[in-house]
Short mmCIF file of C-alpha atoms in Angstrom, two decimals:
data_model
loop_
_atom_site.label_atom_id
_atom_site.label_comp_id
_atom_site.label_asym_id
_atom_site.label_seq_id
_atom_site.Cartn_x
_atom_site.Cartn_y
_atom_site.Cartn_z
CA MET A 995 83.31 3.91 28.39
CA SER A 996 80.98 5.89 26.10
CA TYR A 997 82.13 6.88 22.62
CA MET A 998 79.30 8.38 20.71
CA ASP A 999 79.74 11.80 22.25
CA LYS A 1000 83.26 11.96 20.78
CA SER A 1001 84.52 13.56 17.54
CA ILE A 1002 85.13 11.65 14.31
CA ASP A 1003 88.88 11.92 14.89
CA ASP A 1004 88.55 10.35 18.33
CA LEU A 1005 86.31 7.60 17.05
CA ARG A 1006 88.63 6.86 14.13
CA LYS A 1007 91.59 6.57 16.51
CA ALA A 1008 89.69 4.33 18.92
CA LEU A 1009 88.64 2.03 16.04
CA ASP A 1010 92.16 1.90 14.50
CA GLU A 1011 93.70 1.14 17.85
CA ARG A 1012 91.07 -1.56 18.44
CA LYS A 1013 89.89 0.04 21.65
CA VAL A 1014 86.37 -0.34 20.37
CA THR A 1015 84.63 -2.14 17.49
CA SER A 1016 82.14 -0.85 14.99
CA ASP A 1017 79.62 -3.31 16.38
CA ALA A 1018 80.03 -1.81 19.80
CA LEU A 1019 79.60 1.72 18.46
CA PHE A 1020 76.42 0.73 16.66
CA GLU A 1021 75.08 -0.97 19.81
CA GLU A 1022 75.88 2.17 21.83
CA ALA A 1023 74.20 4.49 19.32
CA THR A 1024 71.04 2.43 19.01
CA SER A 1025 70.88 1.92 22.76
CA LEU A 1026 71.12 5.64 23.38
CA ALA A 1027 68.52 6.30 20.69
CA LYS A 1028 66.07 3.93 22.35
CA GLN A 1029 66.88 5.38 25.81
CA TYR A 1030 66.10 8.94 24.75
CA GLN A 1031 63.27 8.19 22.27
CA SER A 1032 60.35 8.48 24.65
CA LEU A 1033 61.50 11.90 25.88
CA TYR A 1034 62.86 13.57 22.72
CA ASN A 1035 61.38 11.57 19.81
CA SER A 1036 64.36 11.95 17.49
CA PHE A 1037 63.75 8.85 15.40
CA VAL A 1038 61.13 7.37 13.13
CA THR A 1039 63.16 4.17 12.75
CA ILE A 1040 65.98 2.77 14.92
CA LEU A 1041 67.68 -0.06 13.05
CA ASP A 1042 68.22 -3.45 14.71
CA GLU A 1043 70.89 -4.69 12.37
CA LYS A 1044 74.12 -3.13 11.27
CA ASN A 1045 74.96 -2.92 7.56
CA GLU A 1046 78.64 -2.07 7.02
CA THR A 1047 80.80 -1.81 3.90
CA GLU A 1048 84.54 -2.33 4.02
CA SER A 1049 86.32 0.97 3.44
CA ASN A 1050 89.45 2.96 4.26
CA SER A 1051 87.41 6.12 4.69
CA ILE A 1052 87.66 8.26 7.81
CA LEU A 1053 83.99 7.45 8.43
CA SER A 1054 84.34 3.69 8.12
CA GLY A 1055 82.60 1.90 11.01
CA ILE A 1056 81.14 5.11 12.52
CA PRO A 1057 77.35 5.30 13.09
CA TYR A 1058 75.28 8.24 11.90
CA ALA A 1059 71.60 9.23 11.46
CA LEU A 1060 69.74 10.12 8.28
CA LYS A 1061 66.70 12.40 7.86
CA ASP A 1062 63.66 10.35 6.96
CA ASN A 1063 62.97 12.15 3.67
CA ILE A 1064 66.10 10.53 2.10
CA SER A 1065 65.48 7.32 0.22
CA THR A 1066 66.97 4.10 1.68
CA LYS A 1067 66.37 0.83 -0.16
CA ASP A 1068 64.41 -1.70 1.93
CA ILE A 1069 64.29 0.70 4.91
CA LEU A 1070 61.09 2.54 5.87
CA THR A 1071 61.21 6.14 4.63
CA THR A 1072 58.15 8.15 5.66
CA SER A 1073 59.08 11.83 5.31
CA SER A 1074 57.21 11.99 8.67
CA SER A 1075 53.86 11.96 6.88
CA ASN A 1076 50.93 9.65 7.35
CA ILE A 1077 50.49 9.33 3.63
CA LEU A 1078 53.94 7.60 3.44
CA LYS A 1079 53.84 5.91 6.79
CA ASN A 1080 54.33 2.42 5.18
CA TYR A 1081 56.57 3.43 2.23
CA VAL A 1082 59.73 1.35 1.73
CA PRO A 1083 61.86 2.60 -1.23
CA VAL A 1084 63.38 0.36 -3.87
CA TYR A 1085 66.49 2.55 -4.42
CA ASN A 1086 69.08 4.46 -2.44
CA ALA A 1087 69.58 8.21 -2.41
CA THR A 1088 73.05 9.20 -3.66
CA VAL A 1089 74.01 10.78 -0.33
CA TYR A 1090 73.12 7.51 1.48
CA GLN A 1091 74.94 5.41 -1.10
CA LYS A 1092 78.09 7.51 -0.80
CA LEU A 1093 78.07 7.14 3.01
CA GLU A 1094 77.47 3.45 2.71
CA ASP A 1095 80.37 3.12 0.24
CA ALA A 1096 82.53 5.00 2.71
CA GLY A 1097 81.71 2.46 5.41
CA ALA A 1098 79.64 4.80 7.59
CA VAL A 1099 76.98 2.87 9.50
CA LEU A 1100 73.36 4.00 9.38
CA MET A 1101 71.75 3.49 12.81
CA GLY A 1102 68.40 5.26 12.28
CA LYS A 1103 66.13 7.53 10.32
CA THR A 1104 65.19 10.81 12.00
CA VAL A 1105 61.92 12.71 12.52
CA LEU A 1106 61.22 15.84 10.48
CA ASP A 1107 58.40 18.31 10.04
CA GLU A 1108 55.98 16.61 7.68
CA LEU A 1109 57.41 16.50 4.15
CA ALA A 1110 60.09 18.91 5.42
CA MET A 1111 57.57 21.79 5.37
CA GLY A 1112 57.93 23.57 8.70
CA GLY A 1113 60.40 24.96 11.13
CA THR A 1114 59.20 23.75 14.49
CA GLY A 1115 59.81 19.96 14.65
CA THR A 1116 56.18 19.59 15.79
CA THR A 1117 54.38 18.27 12.72
CA GLY A 1118 55.89 14.81 12.12
CA HIS A 1119 53.37 11.97 12.08
CA THR A 1120 55.10 10.21 14.96
CA GLY A 1121 54.99 13.24 17.27
CA ILE A 1122 56.95 16.34 18.23
CA VAL A 1123 60.73 16.50 18.68
CA LYS A 1124 61.82 18.15 21.95
CA ASN A 1125 64.92 20.28 22.51
CA PRO A 1126 67.58 18.33 24.48
CA TRP A 1127 68.58 21.53 26.34
CA ASP A 1128 65.01 22.11 27.60
CA GLU A 1129 62.14 19.68 26.89
CA SER A 1130 59.63 22.58 27.09
CA ARG A 1131 61.16 24.14 24.00
CA GLN A 1132 61.25 23.39 20.24
CA ILE A 1133 64.42 22.18 18.51
CA GLY A 1134 63.30 23.75 15.25
CA GLY A 1135 62.90 22.11 11.91
CA SER A 1136 62.50 20.66 9.56
CA SER A 1137 65.58 18.56 10.30
CA ALA A 1138 64.55 18.29 13.94
CA GLY A 1139 65.46 14.71 14.73
CA SER A 1140 68.88 14.94 13.10
CA ALA A 1141 69.76 18.00 15.14
CA ALA A 1142 68.50 16.44 18.39
CA ALA A 1143 70.38 13.18 17.80
CA VAL A 1144 73.70 15.01 17.38
CA ALA A 1145 73.01 17.34 20.31
CA LEU A 1146 72.24 14.36 22.58
CA GLY A 1147 75.49 12.61 21.68
CA ILE A 1148 73.68 9.70 20.05
CA VAL A 1149 75.70 10.08 16.84
CA PRO A 1150 78.70 12.27 15.90
CA PHE A 1151 77.00 13.45 12.71
CA ALA A 1152 73.66 13.34 10.94
CA ILE A 1153 72.38 14.19 7.48
CA GLY A 1154 69.58 16.71 6.93
CA SER A 1155 68.01 18.82 4.22
CA ASP A 1156 67.71 22.61 4.09
CA THR A 1157 65.11 24.48 2.00
CA GLY A 1158 64.91 27.69 3.97
CA ASP A 1159 66.91 27.12 7.19
CA SER A 1160 66.04 23.47 7.99
CA ILE A 1161 69.58 22.48 8.94
CA ARG A 1162 70.94 25.74 10.22
CA LYS A 1163 68.06 26.84 12.50
CA PRO A 1164 67.74 23.49 14.37
CA ALA A 1165 71.56 23.52 14.68
CA ALA A 1166 71.32 26.95 16.34
CA PHE A 1167 68.58 25.89 18.75
CA GLY A 1168 70.35 22.59 19.45
CA GLY A 1169 73.84 24.00 20.08
CA VAL A 1170 75.53 22.09 17.26
CA VAL A 1171 77.09 22.90 13.88
CA GLY A 1172 74.87 22.85 10.78
CA PHE A 1173 76.21 23.22 7.25
CA LYS A 1174 74.33 23.75 3.95
CA PRO A 1175 76.79 23.57 1.04
CA THR A 1176 76.50 25.35 -2.28
CA TYR A 1177 73.40 24.35 -4.24
CA GLY A 1178 74.30 21.24 -6.21
CA ARG A 1179 77.45 20.47 -4.28
CA VAL A 1180 75.71 17.42 -2.84
CA SER A 1181 73.34 15.43 -5.01
CA ARG A 1182 69.60 15.66 -4.28
CA TYR A 1183 68.85 12.34 -6.01
CA GLY A 1184 66.70 10.38 -3.58
CA LEU A 1185 65.80 13.38 -1.48
CA PHE A 1186 62.02 13.76 -1.37
CA ALA A 1187 61.60 17.11 -3.11
CA PHE A 1188 60.00 20.01 -1.25
CA ALA A 1189 61.00 23.07 -3.32
CA SER A 1190 63.52 21.89 -5.92
CA SER A 1191 65.12 25.32 -6.58
CA LEU A 1192 65.74 25.76 -2.87
CA ASP A 1193 66.45 22.22 -1.56
CA HIS A 1194 69.94 21.33 -0.32
CA VAL A 1195 71.45 18.27 1.39
CA GLY A 1196 73.83 18.99 4.23
CA CYS A 1197 74.87 17.81 7.67
CA PHE A 1198 75.07 18.31 11.40
CA ALA A 1199 78.05 17.63 13.70
CA ARG A 1200 79.45 19.00 16.91
CA ASN A 1201 82.47 20.71 15.35
CA VAL A 1202 83.46 22.18 11.97
CA LYS A 1203 86.12 19.61 11.16
CA ASP A 1204 83.54 16.78 11.41
CA VAL A 1205 81.27 18.71 9.06
CA ALA A 1206 84.17 18.97 6.60
CA TYR A 1207 84.92 15.24 6.89
CA VAL A 1208 81.31 14.39 6.02
CA THR A 1209 81.01 16.95 3.22
CA ASP A 1210 84.22 15.64 1.62
CA ILE A 1211 82.51 12.22 1.38
CA ILE A 1212 79.06 13.22 0.19
CA LYS A 1213 79.89 15.98 -2.34
CA GLY A 1214 80.43 15.47 -6.06
CA GLU A 1215 78.72 15.30 -9.44
CA ASP A 1216 75.92 12.75 -9.87
CA ALA A 1217 74.54 11.59 -13.20
CA HIS A 1218 71.17 11.08 -11.55
CA ASP A 1219 70.93 14.77 -10.58
CA MET A 1220 71.27 17.23 -13.48
CA THR A 1221 71.63 20.12 -10.97
CA SER A 1222 74.64 18.56 -9.24
CA LEU A 1223 77.98 20.36 -9.59
CA PRO A 1224 81.22 18.78 -10.90
CA ASP A 1225 83.48 17.82 -8.01
CA ASP A 1226 85.73 20.72 -7.09
CA HIS A 1227 88.45 18.15 -6.25
CA LYS A 1228 89.16 19.98 -2.99
CA LYS A 1229 89.55 18.21 0.28
CA TYR A 1230 87.90 20.62 2.74
CA THR A 1231 89.61 19.17 5.81
CA ASP A 1232 92.98 20.09 4.26
CA THR A 1233 92.07 23.79 3.94
CA LEU A 1234 90.53 24.36 7.43
CA ASN A 1235 93.73 25.87 8.79
CA ASN A 1236 94.35 28.27 5.90
CA ASP A 1237 95.21 31.84 6.92
CA ILE A 1238 92.14 34.10 7.24
CA LYS A 1239 93.90 37.38 7.91
CA GLY A 1240 92.30 40.13 5.94
CA ARG A 1241 89.08 38.20 5.14
CA LYS A 1242 86.20 40.65 5.06
CA LEU A 1243 82.77 40.01 6.52
CA PHE A 1244 79.63 42.08 6.72
CA TYR A 1245 76.51 42.16 8.79
CA ILE A 1246 73.19 43.82 7.86
CA LYS A 1247 72.60 47.16 9.53
CA GLU A 1248 68.82 47.15 9.13
CA ALA A 1249 68.46 43.75 10.87
CA MET A 1250 70.14 45.12 14.01
CA GLU A 1251 68.49 48.56 14.04
CA ASP A 1252 65.00 47.08 14.16
CA HIS A 1253 65.71 45.59 17.59
CA GLU A 1254 67.77 48.20 19.42
CA ASN A 1255 64.72 49.33 21.45
CA SER A 1256 63.09 45.91 21.75
CA ASN A 1257 61.50 44.85 25.00
CA ASP A 1258 62.49 41.25 24.32
CA ALA A 1259 65.31 40.59 26.77
CA GLU A 1260 66.42 37.35 25.10
CA LEU A 1261 66.58 39.11 21.74
CA LYS A 1262 68.63 42.05 23.12
CA GLU A 1263 71.08 39.67 24.84
CA THR A 1264 71.46 37.61 21.67
CA ILE A 1265 72.38 40.71 19.68
CA HIS A 1266 74.65 41.96 22.50
CA GLN A 1267 76.58 38.69 22.40
CA PHE A 1268 76.73 38.83 18.64
CA PHE A 1269 78.56 42.17 18.76
CA GLN A 1270 80.87 40.79 21.48
CA MET A 1271 81.67 37.91 19.13
CA ILE A 1272 82.44 40.33 16.34
CA GLU A 1273 85.17 41.93 18.43
CA LYS A 1274 86.69 38.51 19.13
CA ILE A 1275 86.54 37.66 15.43
CA LYS A 1276 88.31 40.86 14.57
CA GLU A 1277 91.16 39.81 16.87
CA LEU A 1278 91.64 36.72 14.72
CA GLY A 1279 92.38 38.95 11.70
CA PHE A 1280 88.96 39.26 10.16
CA ILE A 1281 87.60 42.65 9.00
CA VAL A 1282 83.91 42.98 9.95
CA GLU A 1283 81.82 45.89 8.66
CA GLU A 1284 78.22 47.04 8.74
CA VAL A 1285 76.44 47.35 5.41
CA SER A 1286 73.02 48.60 4.41
CA PHE A 1287 70.55 46.25 2.68
CA PRO A 1288 67.34 47.57 1.14
CA LYS A 1289 64.65 47.22 3.81
CA GLU A 1290 61.94 46.48 1.26
CA LEU A 1291 63.92 43.41 0.14
CA LEU A 1292 64.50 42.22 3.71
CA ASN A 1293 60.78 42.54 4.47
CA ALA A 1294 60.02 40.57 1.31
CA ILE A 1295 62.18 37.52 2.23
CA TYR A 1296 59.47 35.58 4.05
CA PRO A 1297 56.58 36.14 1.61
CA THR A 1298 58.87 35.49 -1.35
CA TYR A 1299 59.99 32.24 0.20
CA MET A 1300 56.44 31.13 0.96
CA ALA A 1301 55.23 31.89 -2.55
CA ILE A 1302 58.07 30.00 -4.28
CA SER A 1303 58.29 27.06 -1.86
CA CYS A 1304 54.51 26.44 -1.69
CA ALA A 1305 54.20 26.56 -5.44
CA GLU A 1306 57.08 24.12 -5.98
CA ALA A 1307 55.87 21.87 -3.14
CA THR A 1308 52.39 21.61 -4.68
CA SER A 1309 53.91 20.45 -7.98
CA ASN A 1310 56.47 18.12 -6.43
CA ASN A 1311 54.01 16.32 -4.18
CA ALA A 1312 51.22 15.91 -6.76
CA ASN A 1313 52.27 12.24 -7.03
CA LEU A 1314 51.20 11.53 -3.41
CA THR A 1315 47.72 10.33 -4.44
CA GLY A 1316 47.30 6.95 -2.84
CA ILE A 1317 47.50 5.53 -6.34
CA HIS A 1318 51.20 5.77 -7.36
CA PHE A 1319 52.53 6.60 -3.91
CA GLY A 1320 51.02 6.76 -0.44
CA VAL A 1321 48.50 4.87 1.62
CA ARG A 1322 45.54 3.84 -0.52
CA GLY A 1323 42.36 5.80 0.14
CA GLU A 1324 38.77 4.61 -0.05
CA GLY A 1325 36.19 5.48 -2.71
CA ASN A 1326 34.26 4.35 -5.76
CA SER A 1327 36.33 6.31 -8.28
CA ILE A 1328 39.95 7.33 -8.76
CA HIS A 1329 38.99 10.91 -7.85
CA ASP A 1330 37.34 9.75 -4.57
CA ILE A 1331 40.31 7.52 -3.69
CA MET A 1332 42.77 10.34 -4.24
CA MET A 1333 40.63 12.81 -2.29
CA ASP A 1334 40.30 10.39 0.62
CA ALA A 1335 43.99 9.55 0.63
CA ARG A 1336 45.13 13.18 0.63
CA THR A 1337 42.53 14.30 3.15
CA LYS A 1338 43.57 11.64 5.63
CA GLY A 1339 47.23 11.53 4.72
CA PHE A 1340 48.20 15.17 5.16
CA SER A 1341 48.12 17.43 8.26
CA GLU A 1342 46.25 20.74 8.18
CA LEU A 1343 49.55 22.63 7.74
CA ILE A 1344 50.43 20.68 4.61
CA LYS A 1345 46.97 21.11 3.14
CA ARG A 1346 47.15 24.84 3.68
CA ARG A 1347 50.53 25.04 1.87
CA PHE A 1348 49.21 22.96 -1.02
CA VAL A 1349 46.10 25.15 -1.35
CA LEU A 1350 48.31 28.24 -1.31
CA GLY A 1351 50.68 26.76 -3.83
CA SER A 1352 47.81 25.76 -6.12
CA TYR A 1353 46.39 29.29 -5.92
CA ILE A 1354 49.80 30.82 -6.75
CA LEU A 1355 50.19 28.53 -9.75
CA GLN A 1356 46.81 29.27 -11.22
CA LYS A 1357 47.27 30.91 -14.62
CA GLU A 1358 45.58 34.15 -13.62
CA ASN A 1359 47.83 34.46 -10.51
CA GLN A 1360 51.26 33.40 -11.86
CA GLU A 1361 52.38 36.82 -13.07
CA LYS A 1362 51.39 38.65 -9.90
CA LEU A 1363 52.45 36.07 -7.34
CA PHE A 1364 54.84 33.43 -8.63
CA LYS A 1365 56.79 35.43 -11.19
CA ASN A 1366 56.94 38.46 -8.96
CA ALA A 1367 58.35 36.30 -6.17
CA GLN A 1368 60.98 35.04 -8.57
CA ARG A 1369 61.84 38.64 -9.53
CA ILE A 1370 62.28 39.60 -5.86
CA ARG A 1371 64.40 36.54 -5.29
CA HIS A 1372 66.60 37.63 -8.17
CA MET A 1373 66.97 41.13 -6.67
CA ILE A 1374 67.97 39.77 -3.30
CA VAL A 1375 70.55 37.46 -4.86
CA ASP A 1376 71.91 40.27 -7.08
CA LYS A 1377 72.35 42.45 -3.97
CA MET A 1378 74.23 39.65 -2.21
CA ASN A 1379 76.46 39.01 -5.19
CA THR A 1380 77.27 42.73 -5.30
CA LEU A 1381 78.29 42.61 -1.66
CA PHE A 1382 80.36 39.44 -2.27
CA GLN A 1383 82.45 41.38 -4.76
CA GLU A 1384 83.91 43.18 -1.78
CA TYR A 1385 83.28 40.79 1.15
CA ASP A 1386 84.09 37.13 1.69
CA GLY A 1387 81.02 36.40 3.77
CA MET A 1388 77.98 37.58 5.61
CA LEU A 1389 77.98 37.15 9.41
CA MET A 1390 74.71 37.32 11.29
CA PRO A 1391 72.98 35.97 14.42
CA ALA A 1392 71.47 32.64 13.39
CA SER A 1393 68.15 33.64 14.93
CA GLY A 1394 66.47 36.34 16.91
CA GLY A 1395 66.92 34.50 20.20
CA ILE A 1396 66.76 31.14 21.81
CA ALA A 1397 64.46 28.20 20.92
CA PRO A 1398 60.79 29.10 21.51
CA HIS A 1399 58.58 27.27 23.90
CA PHE A 1400 55.98 24.96 22.48
CA GLY A 1401 52.82 26.93 21.81
CA GLU A 1402 54.57 30.19 20.97
CA LYS A 1403 53.45 31.73 17.68
CA THR A 1404 56.56 31.30 15.62
CA ASP A 1405 54.87 31.68 12.23
CA GLN A 1406 53.54 35.17 12.75
CA LEU A 1407 54.92 38.13 10.82
CA SER A 1408 56.20 40.12 13.78
CA ASP A 1409 59.17 42.45 13.72
CA ARG A 1410 61.28 39.83 15.36
CA TYR A 1411 60.51 37.07 12.88
CA LEU A 1412 60.47 39.11 9.74
CA ILE A 1413 64.24 39.59 9.35
CA LEU A 1414 66.36 37.96 12.03
CA GLU A 1415 64.33 34.74 11.91
CA ASN A 1416 64.23 34.59 8.10
CA HIS A 1417 67.50 35.91 6.72
CA LEU A 1418 68.90 32.36 6.48
CA VAL A 1419 66.62 31.90 3.47
CA ILE A 1420 68.91 34.21 1.47
CA ALA A 1421 71.43 31.39 1.25
CA ASN A 1422 68.78 29.16 -0.34
CA PHE A 1423 67.69 31.86 -2.75
CA GLY A 1424 71.26 32.17 -4.03
CA GLY A 1425 72.54 28.67 -3.43
CA PHE A 1426 75.26 30.07 -1.19
CA PRO A 1427 77.21 27.88 1.26
CA SER A 1428 76.09 28.64 4.80
CA ILE A 1429 77.05 27.35 8.22
CA THR A 1430 75.69 27.86 11.71
CA LEU A 1431 78.05 27.74 14.71
CA PRO A 1432 77.05 27.67 18.40
CA SER A 1433 78.41 30.88 19.98
CA GLY A 1434 77.12 31.10 23.53
CA PHE A 1435 74.12 30.86 25.82
CA VAL A 1436 71.15 33.04 26.83
CA ASN A 1437 69.13 31.82 29.79
CA ASN A 1438 70.99 28.51 29.68
CA MET A 1439 69.93 27.92 26.07
CA PRO A 1440 72.32 27.85 23.09
CA ILE A 1441 72.55 30.69 20.60
CA ALA A 1442 74.50 30.73 17.38
CA ILE A 1443 76.07 32.76 14.62
CA ASN A 1444 75.68 32.10 10.91
CA LEU A 1445 78.26 32.58 8.17
CA THR A 1446 77.22 32.64 4.50
CA GLY A 1447 79.78 32.86 1.67
CA ARG A 1448 80.06 33.01 -2.10
CA GLN A 1449 78.76 30.25 -4.35
CA PHE A 1450 81.26 27.43 -4.88
CA GLU A 1451 83.52 28.65 -2.02
CA ASP A 1452 82.48 25.97 0.49
CA ASP A 1453 86.12 25.46 1.45
CA ILE A 1454 86.56 29.14 2.36
CA VAL A 1455 83.37 29.16 4.40
CA LEU A 1456 84.46 26.11 6.34
CA ASN A 1457 87.95 27.57 6.80
CA MET A 1458 86.54 30.84 8.26
CA ALA A 1459 84.08 28.91 10.47
CA TYR A 1460 86.88 26.66 11.75
CA LYS A 1461 88.86 29.68 12.88
CA MET A 1462 85.83 31.27 14.56
CA GLU A 1463 84.93 28.03 16.35
CA ASN A 1464 88.13 28.16 18.35
CA ILE A 1465 86.97 31.33 20.09
CA THR A 1466 83.36 30.46 20.79
CA GLY A 1467 84.01 28.04 23.65
CA CYS A 1468 81.14 25.90 22.29
CA LYS A 1469 82.97 23.25 20.36
CA ASP A 1470 81.95 19.58 20.85
CA GLN A 1471 79.26 20.38 23.41
CA ILE A 1472 76.58 17.90 24.41
CA ALA A 1473 73.09 19.03 25.44
CA LYS A 1474 72.13 18.80 29.10
CA GLY A 1475 69.73 15.97 28.25
CA GLY A 1476 72.50 13.89 26.63
CA ASN A 1477 75.26 11.66 27.96
#
């Protein structure tokens, strides 16, 4: 009998009733990972030995996967980059330590877009990650391997990071749940920094309750992370069933208007199903209304994100020189060694982002580019906070359609990608809790809705998502490529 495609509740019951052992679960998870690896490439490292801590936690004895930009002592941690292909940390990230203390069992480290910079799952140094629903399509990124591992039924949950949409977009394309808590709710200590003001640690699972279980374990204040929040002392699983009658949600009018006359059939069907879902959500007791959002701010989301994230990434990764960190380069001087290491160690995409970030941070450009981007970010967040004075959350399609095929130009600034493909970044700008839920299918590929709420109200966002999940018909689904 297979177990890894089951929920955390089911696994806990099976373990407690001694129908299965933790050793057997670990063996099943690693066996499945190896079975699917050649086709989907979810993992950088699949562990051979199980390391388990005794605990009374709900997660005790249950295997999970961890994104490979999260530090694990004595376990290879590459951030899917050639420059770190041999790096073995000497300390544990807080999120990993908390899961270990809770008895959860790490079975592998997952592939990501190199240094978490990308949204395709195609730039990791070990190769591309394929979508388990259709191997000709992307799973999205940067937390590509974590999303695929959960979608395939290899593990019931996985940890990822989200700087712009890196948990929530792969969750949408993979037909699973992806949750990014409030900024600081989960410690970033041990997460390889991409853009520190935007980075979040979160998780994937196949249902909202499992996401709540995991978040209850990993949240809390951390002395190693000055941006971490004091624990709110709430148990999110206890509030999932709270009454939502009268909760008010909004969606952005301008994001929908842009595509009413689109020739993209997949896009039109995605939006059609979104409005059908709104009607079902209203029947639950939610109030859902259309609001107007300044178009110039919506159009500025992507360039603002790129300016801030590239600038912060350039600074954060300046230590990857082949001297302090990274594979040692060749040369007759320190400058030559660093140049060789970074030239060979980074892909062309990463080099372009670093060049862009360096340009933005140059003294003569800071006012026009970096500081203006920060001002626009502030304006977007202010607008959201104004709306949150009246509404409990923003409800939107998680993307403008289904997962793209490999080779499609997903980085271009087309009408489709400008708003519907980039609005998830708003939650990173403001540190808002945000969750993606699978909501249906278009052309046999999963689509999803996204719910973003007020800062610090992670419990309310999970509560609303839990109620919505019951009407989507997409709970606990396994991709066609999985068991």
